[in-house]
Short mmCIF file of C-alpha atoms in Angstrom, two decimals:
data_model
loop_
_atom_site.label_atom_id
_atom_site.label_comp_id
_atom_site.label_asym_id
_atom_site.label_seq_id
_atom_site.Cartn_x
_atom_site.Cartn_y
_atom_site.Cartn_z
CA MET F 158 0.00 0.00 0.00
CA THR F 159 1.28 3.46 -0.93
CA SER F 160 1.40 6.02 1.85
CA HIS F 161 -0.70 9.15 1.49
CA LEU F 162 -0.72 12.01 3.98
CA ARG F 163 -3.68 14.42 4.18
CA LEU F 164 -3.00 17.49 6.28
CA VAL F 165 -4.93 20.71 6.91
CA VAL F 166 -2.51 23.64 6.83
CA CYS F 167 -3.53 26.88 8.54
CA GLU F 168 -1.51 29.77 7.16
CA GLY F 169 -0.63 32.66 9.46
CA ASP F 170 0.98 36.07 9.78
CA GLU F 171 4.41 37.66 9.51
CA THR F 172 7.28 35.44 10.65
CA GLY F 173 4.80 32.71 11.53
CA GLN F 174 3.91 32.33 7.86
CA GLU F 175 7.54 32.47 6.77
CA LEU F 176 8.44 29.65 9.16
CA LEU F 177 5.46 27.59 8.01
CA GLU F 178 6.50 27.85 4.36
CA GLN F 179 10.03 26.82 5.23
CA ALA F 180 8.92 23.87 7.38
CA LEU F 181 6.52 22.57 4.72
CA ARG F 182 9.55 21.84 2.55
CA VAL F 183 10.16 18.67 4.60
CA LEU F 184 6.69 17.40 3.65
CA ASP F 185 7.37 17.59 -0.08
CA PRO F 186 6.80 14.17 -1.72
CA ALA F 187 10.30 14.42 -3.20
CA VAL F 188 11.62 14.46 0.38
CA LEU F 189 9.23 12.02 2.07
CA GLY F 190 9.06 9.45 -0.73
CA PHE F 191 5.25 9.36 -0.60
CA GLU F 192 2.39 11.68 -1.49
CA SER F 193 1.21 14.47 0.80
CA GLU F 194 -2.00 16.41 0.23
CA LEU F 195 -1.94 19.84 1.89
CA ILE F 196 -5.38 21.40 2.35
CA ARG F 197 -4.58 25.06 2.90
CA PHE F 198 -6.58 27.79 4.61
CA ASP F 199 -5.52 31.43 4.81
CA LEU F 200 -5.81 32.38 8.48
CA SER F 201 -3.95 35.66 8.10
CA LEU F 202 -5.45 38.56 10.03
CA ASP F 203 -6.57 40.27 6.82
CA ASN F 204 -8.45 37.21 5.60
CA ARG F 205 -10.02 36.52 8.98
CA ARG F 206 -11.37 40.05 8.94
CA LEU F 207 -12.49 39.72 5.34
CA THR F 208 -14.41 36.50 6.04
CA ASP F 209 -15.52 37.43 9.57
CA ASN F 210 -13.71 34.30 10.82
CA ALA F 211 -15.59 31.99 8.45
CA VAL F 212 -12.24 30.73 7.14
CA VAL F 213 -11.25 29.68 10.67
CA ARG F 214 -14.43 27.68 11.11
CA GLU F 215 -13.90 26.06 7.72
CA ALA F 216 -10.38 25.05 8.72
CA ALA F 217 -11.68 23.49 11.95
CA ALA F 218 -14.30 21.51 10.04
CA ALA F 219 -11.64 20.24 7.63
CA MET F 220 -9.47 19.14 10.56
CA ARG F 221 -12.37 17.25 12.11
CA GLU F 222 -12.79 15.45 8.80
CA CYS F 223 -9.16 14.41 8.24
CA GLY F 224 -7.99 14.40 11.88
CA LEU F 225 -4.79 16.33 11.27
CA GLY F 226 -3.70 19.96 11.21
CA LEU F 227 -0.60 22.15 11.13
CA LYS F 228 -0.88 25.82 12.08
CA ALA F 229 1.36 28.85 11.67
CA ALA F 230 1.52 31.59 14.29
CA THR F 231 -1.19 34.22 13.83
CA ILE F 232 -1.88 37.74 15.07
CA THR F 233 -4.62 38.16 17.66
CA PRO F 234 -5.78 41.80 17.55
CA GLU F 235 -6.13 43.52 20.92
CA LYS F 236 -9.09 45.71 20.00
CA ILE F 237 -12.41 44.64 21.49
CA GLY F 238 -14.89 43.77 18.76
CA ASP F 239 -12.23 42.67 16.27
CA VAL F 240 -11.96 39.08 15.01
CA GLY F 241 -10.32 37.86 18.23
CA SER F 242 -8.20 34.74 18.62
CA PRO F 243 -8.29 32.11 15.85
CA ASN F 244 -6.82 29.63 18.34
CA ARG F 245 -9.95 29.79 20.47
CA ILE F 246 -12.20 29.20 17.45
CA LEU F 247 -10.06 26.29 16.26
CA ARG F 248 -10.00 24.68 19.71
CA GLU F 249 -13.76 24.93 20.05
CA GLY F 250 -14.27 23.87 16.44
CA ILE F 251 -12.35 20.60 16.71
CA GLY F 252 -13.39 19.88 20.29
CA GLY F 253 -9.81 20.23 21.50
CA SER F 254 -9.42 19.66 25.22
CA VAL F 255 -5.71 19.05 25.83
CA ILE F 256 -2.57 20.94 24.80
CA VAL F 257 0.75 19.11 25.08
CA ARG F 258 4.11 20.89 25.04
CA THR F 259 7.38 19.05 25.63
CA GLY F 260 10.56 20.77 26.74
CA ARG F 261 13.63 18.72 25.83
CA ARG F 262 17.37 19.20 25.62
CA ILE F 263 18.50 20.83 22.38
CA PRO F 264 21.78 19.19 21.36
CA GLY F 265 24.71 21.56 21.56
CA VAL F 266 22.72 24.17 23.52
CA SER F 267 23.30 24.67 27.24
CA PRO F 268 19.97 25.04 29.08
CA LEU F 269 19.39 28.07 31.26
CA ALA F 270 18.80 25.86 34.32
CA PRO F 271 19.94 22.40 35.44
CA VAL F 272 17.18 20.62 33.51
CA VAL F 273 18.25 17.29 32.05
CA HIS F 274 15.21 15.12 31.35
CA PRO F 275 12.17 16.11 29.27
CA ILE F 276 9.32 18.05 30.89
CA VAL F 277 5.85 17.56 29.38
CA VAL F 278 3.18 20.14 30.23
CA VAL F 279 -0.36 18.83 29.70
CA ARG F 280 -2.80 21.71 30.05
CA MET F 281 -6.45 22.37 29.52
CA ALA F 282 -7.17 23.76 26.07
CA VAL F 283 -10.46 25.40 27.03
CA GLY F 284 -12.09 27.04 30.03
CA ASP F 285 -10.47 28.52 33.13
CA ALA F 286 -9.27 32.11 32.63
CA TYR F 287 -9.73 31.99 28.85
CA GLY F 288 -13.24 32.70 27.64
CA ALA F 289 -14.33 33.66 31.16
CA ASP F 290 -17.14 36.12 31.73
CA GLU F 291 -15.66 39.43 32.87
CA GLY F 292 -16.63 43.02 33.46
CA ARG F 293 -16.17 46.14 35.54
CA THR F 294 -18.39 47.98 37.98
CA GLY F 295 -18.07 51.39 39.62
CA THR F 296 -16.82 54.67 38.19
CA PRO F 297 -14.54 54.14 35.16
CA GLY F 298 -11.04 55.16 36.24
CA GLY F 299 -12.22 55.88 39.77
CA THR F 300 -10.94 54.32 42.96
CA ASP F 301 -14.25 52.52 43.38
CA GLU F 302 -13.92 50.71 40.03
CA THR F 303 -13.79 46.93 40.37
CA ALA F 304 -12.90 44.35 37.73
CA TRP F 305 -14.31 40.83 37.99
CA ARG F 306 -14.06 37.56 36.12
CA THR F 307 -16.07 34.35 36.43
CA GLU F 308 -14.02 31.29 35.46
CA ARG F 309 -15.25 27.76 34.83
CA ILE F 310 -13.70 24.35 34.39
CA GLU F 311 -15.44 21.08 33.56
CA ARG F 312 -14.87 17.74 35.23
CA ARG F 313 -14.67 16.08 31.80
CA ILE F 314 -11.74 18.32 30.84
CA CYS F 315 -10.08 17.73 34.22
CA GLN F 316 -10.39 14.00 33.66
CA GLU F 317 -8.95 14.16 30.15
CA VAL F 318 -5.96 16.26 31.24
CA SER F 319 -5.28 13.99 34.21
CA GLU F 320 -5.70 10.69 32.40
CA PHE F 321 -3.65 11.80 29.40
CA SER F 322 -0.92 12.93 31.78
CA PHE F 323 -0.75 9.52 33.45
CA GLN F 324 -0.85 7.68 30.13
CA THR F 325 2.01 9.84 28.88
CA ALA F 326 3.99 9.30 32.08
CA ALA F 327 3.47 5.54 31.87
CA ALA F 328 4.72 5.47 28.28
CA ARG F 329 7.77 7.57 29.13
CA GLY F 330 8.62 6.14 32.54
CA ALA F 331 8.08 9.63 33.91
CA CYS F 332 6.73 11.14 37.11
CA VAL F 333 3.41 12.99 37.22
CA TYR F 334 4.35 16.16 39.06
CA GLY F 335 2.72 19.46 39.99
CA GLY F 336 -0.95 20.34 39.84
CA PRO F 337 -3.18 23.29 40.74
CA LYS F 338 -3.33 25.39 43.92
CA TRP F 339 -5.87 23.06 45.51
CA THR F 340 -5.24 24.22 49.09
CA VAL F 341 -6.38 27.77 48.32
CA SER F 342 -9.15 26.82 45.87
CA ALA F 343 -10.49 23.50 47.08
CA VAL F 344 -13.75 23.74 45.15
CA TYR F 345 -12.55 25.17 41.82
CA GLU F 346 -8.93 24.06 41.42
CA GLY F 347 -9.57 21.09 43.66
CA MET F 348 -11.59 19.49 40.85
CA LEU F 349 -8.42 18.95 38.82
CA LYS F 350 -6.65 17.55 41.88
CA GLU F 351 -9.53 15.09 42.44
CA GLU F 352 -9.13 13.77 38.90
CA MET F 353 -5.36 13.57 39.26
CA ASP F 354 -5.82 11.44 42.36
CA ALA F 355 -8.35 9.25 40.55
CA SER F 356 -5.96 8.72 37.64
CA ALA F 357 -3.17 7.91 40.07
CA ALA F 358 -5.32 5.15 41.54
CA ARG F 359 -5.85 3.71 38.05
CA HIS F 360 -2.12 3.87 37.28
CA PRO F 361 -0.31 2.64 40.40
CA GLU F 362 2.80 1.94 38.30
CA VAL F 363 3.32 5.69 37.69
CA LEU F 364 5.28 7.75 40.20
CA TYR F 365 2.95 10.51 41.43
CA ARG F 366 4.11 13.61 43.25
CA PRO F 367 1.32 16.20 43.43
CA THR F 368 2.79 19.63 44.14
CA LEU F 369 1.13 23.04 44.43
CA ILE F 370 1.66 25.07 41.27
CA ASP F 371 3.79 27.76 42.93
CA ALA F 372 6.10 25.15 44.45
CA ALA F 373 6.18 23.29 41.15
CA TYR F 374 7.63 26.34 39.40
CA ALA F 375 10.62 26.12 41.72
CA GLY F 376 10.64 22.35 41.87
CA ILE F 377 11.11 21.77 38.15
CA LEU F 378 14.57 23.29 38.44
CA THR F 379 15.65 20.42 40.66
CA GLU F 380 13.25 17.58 39.84
CA ALA F 381 14.02 17.60 36.09
CA GLY F 382 17.62 16.87 36.92
CA HIS F 383 16.60 13.44 38.24
CA ARG F 384 13.69 12.23 36.11
CA SER F 385 11.33 13.11 33.28
CA LEU F 386 8.24 15.01 34.44
CA VAL F 387 4.66 15.24 33.19
CA ILE F 388 2.78 18.21 34.63
CA PRO F 389 -1.03 18.40 34.40
CA ALA F 390 -2.25 21.99 34.62
CA LEU F 391 -5.18 24.36 34.40
CA ASN F 392 -5.39 26.41 31.21
CA ARG F 393 -3.80 29.62 32.54
CA ASP F 394 -1.21 27.84 34.70
CA GLY F 395 -0.20 25.57 31.83
CA ASP F 396 0.12 28.46 29.39
CA CYS F 397 2.56 30.26 31.66
CA LEU F 398 4.37 27.11 32.78
CA SER F 399 4.96 25.74 29.29
CA ASP F 400 6.55 28.99 28.10
CA LEU F 401 8.89 28.88 31.09
CA VAL F 402 9.76 25.23 30.56
CA LEU F 403 10.60 25.71 26.89
CA ALA F 404 12.74 28.75 27.67
CA LEU F 405 14.64 26.81 30.33
CA PHE F 406 15.78 24.36 27.66
CA GLY F 407 17.15 27.17 25.52
CA SER F 408 14.38 28.67 23.38
CA ILE F 409 10.60 28.80 23.16
CA ALA F 410 11.19 28.13 19.46
CA GLY F 411 12.85 24.81 20.25
CA ALA F 412 9.77 22.62 20.70
CA GLU F 413 6.34 22.00 19.24
CA SER F 414 2.84 22.36 20.69
CA VAL F 415 0.02 19.90 19.97
CA LEU F 416 -3.71 20.45 20.49
CA LEU F 417 -5.66 17.20 20.88
CA ALA F 418 -9.32 16.28 20.68
CA LEU F 419 -10.01 12.99 22.47
CA ASP F 420 -12.79 10.44 22.04
CA GLU F 421 -14.76 8.80 24.83
CA HIS F 422 -11.92 6.32 25.34
CA LEU F 423 -9.45 9.22 25.69
CA HIS F 424 -7.76 8.40 22.39
CA PRO F 425 -6.72 11.35 20.18
CA VAL F 426 -8.96 11.74 17.14
CA VAL F 427 -7.78 15.17 15.98
CA ALA F 428 -4.30 16.63 16.39
CA MET F 429 -3.24 20.14 15.43
CA ALA F 430 0.48 20.80 15.71
CA GLU F 431 2.01 24.27 15.79
CA ALA F 432 4.93 26.31 17.05
CA PRO F 433 4.17 27.77 20.50
CA HIS F 434 5.85 31.10 19.78
CA GLY F 435 4.18 34.15 18.23
CA THR F 436 4.61 35.97 14.94
CA ALA F 437 7.89 37.72 15.97
CA PRO F 438 7.28 40.93 13.99
CA SER F 439 10.81 42.20 14.72
CA LEU F 440 12.21 39.22 12.76
CA TYR F 441 9.78 39.45 9.84
CA GLY F 442 11.49 39.37 6.45
CA LYS F 443 14.99 38.89 7.86
CA ASN F 444 15.34 35.10 7.38
CA VAL F 445 16.82 34.67 10.86
CA ALA F 446 13.98 33.12 12.93
CA ASN F 447 14.45 29.65 14.44
CA PRO F 448 12.52 27.02 12.42
CA MET F 449 12.94 24.19 14.96
CA ALA F 450 9.46 24.41 16.48
CA MET F 451 7.71 24.33 13.11
CA LEU F 452 9.88 21.46 11.89
CA LEU F 453 9.13 19.51 15.07
CA ALA F 454 5.44 20.35 14.63
CA CYS F 455 5.61 18.67 11.21
CA ALA F 456 7.10 15.59 12.87
CA ALA F 457 4.37 15.61 15.54
CA ALA F 458 1.65 15.78 12.88
CA LEU F 459 3.16 12.77 11.13
CA ASP F 460 3.36 10.90 14.45
CA HIS F 461 -0.38 11.32 14.90
CA ALA F 462 -1.07 10.31 11.30
CA ALA F 463 0.97 7.14 11.69
CA ALA F 464 -0.79 6.24 14.93
CA THR F 465 -4.34 6.70 13.66
CA VAL F 466 -4.41 5.45 10.07
CA GLY F 467 -4.34 1.76 10.98
CA SER F 468 -1.85 -1.03 10.45
CA ALA F 469 -1.11 -0.70 6.74
CA GLN F 470 2.42 -0.57 5.37
CA GLY F 471 1.90 3.11 4.67
CA ASP F 472 1.87 3.83 8.40
CA VAL F 473 5.39 2.51 8.70
CA ASP F 474 6.52 5.00 6.06
CA ILE F 475 4.81 7.91 7.83
CA ALA F 476 6.20 6.92 11.24
CA ARG F 477 9.66 6.59 9.73
CA ALA F 478 9.34 10.04 8.19
CA ALA F 479 8.27 11.52 11.54
CA ARG F 480 11.33 10.05 13.26
CA ALA F 481 13.61 11.23 10.47
CA ILE F 482 12.34 14.82 10.63
CA ARG F 483 12.61 14.97 14.44
CA GLN F 484 16.00 13.33 14.73
CA THR F 485 17.44 15.29 11.84
CA THR F 486 16.20 18.62 13.19
CA LEU F 487 17.98 17.88 16.47
CA SER F 488 21.12 16.50 14.82
CA VAL F 489 21.45 19.60 12.65
CA ALA F 490 21.38 21.69 15.83
CA ALA F 491 23.95 19.37 17.41
CA ASP F 492 26.26 19.96 14.45
CA GLY F 493 26.18 23.71 15.08
CA ILE F 494 23.82 24.63 12.24
CA ARG F 495 21.66 26.93 14.34
CA THR F 496 20.01 30.36 14.25
CA PHE F 497 21.19 33.25 16.40
CA ASP F 498 18.86 32.55 19.34
CA LEU F 499 20.64 29.22 19.85
CA GLY F 500 24.10 30.72 19.54
CA GLY F 501 24.53 30.09 15.82
CA ASP F 502 24.84 32.27 12.76
CA GLU F 503 22.81 30.33 10.20
CA SER F 504 19.72 31.68 8.44
CA THR F 505 16.25 30.17 8.68
CA SER F 506 16.42 28.82 5.15
CA GLY F 507 19.98 27.59 5.72
CA VAL F 508 18.89 25.43 8.66
CA VAL F 509 15.93 24.04 6.71
CA ASP F 510 18.12 23.41 3.65
CA GLU F 511 20.29 21.07 5.71
CA VAL F 512 17.32 19.37 7.41
CA VAL F 513 15.68 18.74 4.02
CA ARG F 514 18.91 17.40 2.54
CA ARG F 515 19.46 14.94 5.39
CA VAL F 516 15.83 13.80 5.63
CA ARG F 517 15.69 13.22 1.87
CA HIS F 518 18.90 11.21 2.02
CA GLU F 519 17.61 9.04 4.88
CA LEU F 520 14.14 8.41 3.43
CA ILE F 521 14.83 8.00 -0.27
CA GLY F 522 18.60 7.75 -0.45
CA ALA F 523 19.05 10.91 -2.49
CA PRO F 524 22.39 12.75 -2.14
#
């Protein structure tokens, strides 16, 4: 059976779009050795405004249909009443509930802290501080003005985050570490802790060290020196924590982010991979931005494709391609071919040129 990859590609803005176009070079059939069908949607700010976000909803529907997406960084306008965040629409559109970000050592790059083993942050993709009802009362600008926000989390989402964390830890031989501030917020944040405890009971083989979120921030600097960690988190906590974790390993542009929609058996049915960094307007048009995160996002998308297609021979090809892209991206960094943020002097396209050359050689034997 001949392999065939179908992938929804969400185009973005500024440097985000430039990095996407560069990373897509590794998915060329002449590199992979099998066909890839890219279903592209223009999620640039201009087109989202032009279509009143209809293009975002169309992209989400296409991802639900094929189960796979790759997204470039996009601009979220700050003005109230504008088109807002496409990430929120995509997450709601595909039923995404879990976001997974993995900090790992970048070969040849000294981390900013004594972190050795990978740290996986598994956070809620919806609810909590994001999408909360909010408002202000009192005199605008006066000392009596009060701002308020009403946040919500669902037990189903707490269960999915917790169970996916323990499944990931079991597969990696890692420790489930951290958690919410359940001592201060026993009713609200305590719901996630209840589901963490329930998952721990179902997975007695997994080392479990629940730790309040503030202590976990400090603890990762020492714990990651001894073992791999998986950290389940609320939406807001996980957003902040994952940025810190990736930076500790050298660069927020050094790892991918994956949004997952799970079925009733907690198996991923839709995966959207992306780079966790923004559009980096100061780097736009300069060909100097780090492409690692987008390249690793391509590998993550192929991982999901290989795991969900079935047991045909084609899956072996896709899984092999995913490994080749990931390992080559890291080996290129190890050989000193890096952008300025990782201490190198290579251009974006120069890094991708070498990754493409090596992946093509490994997969199809081309020089």
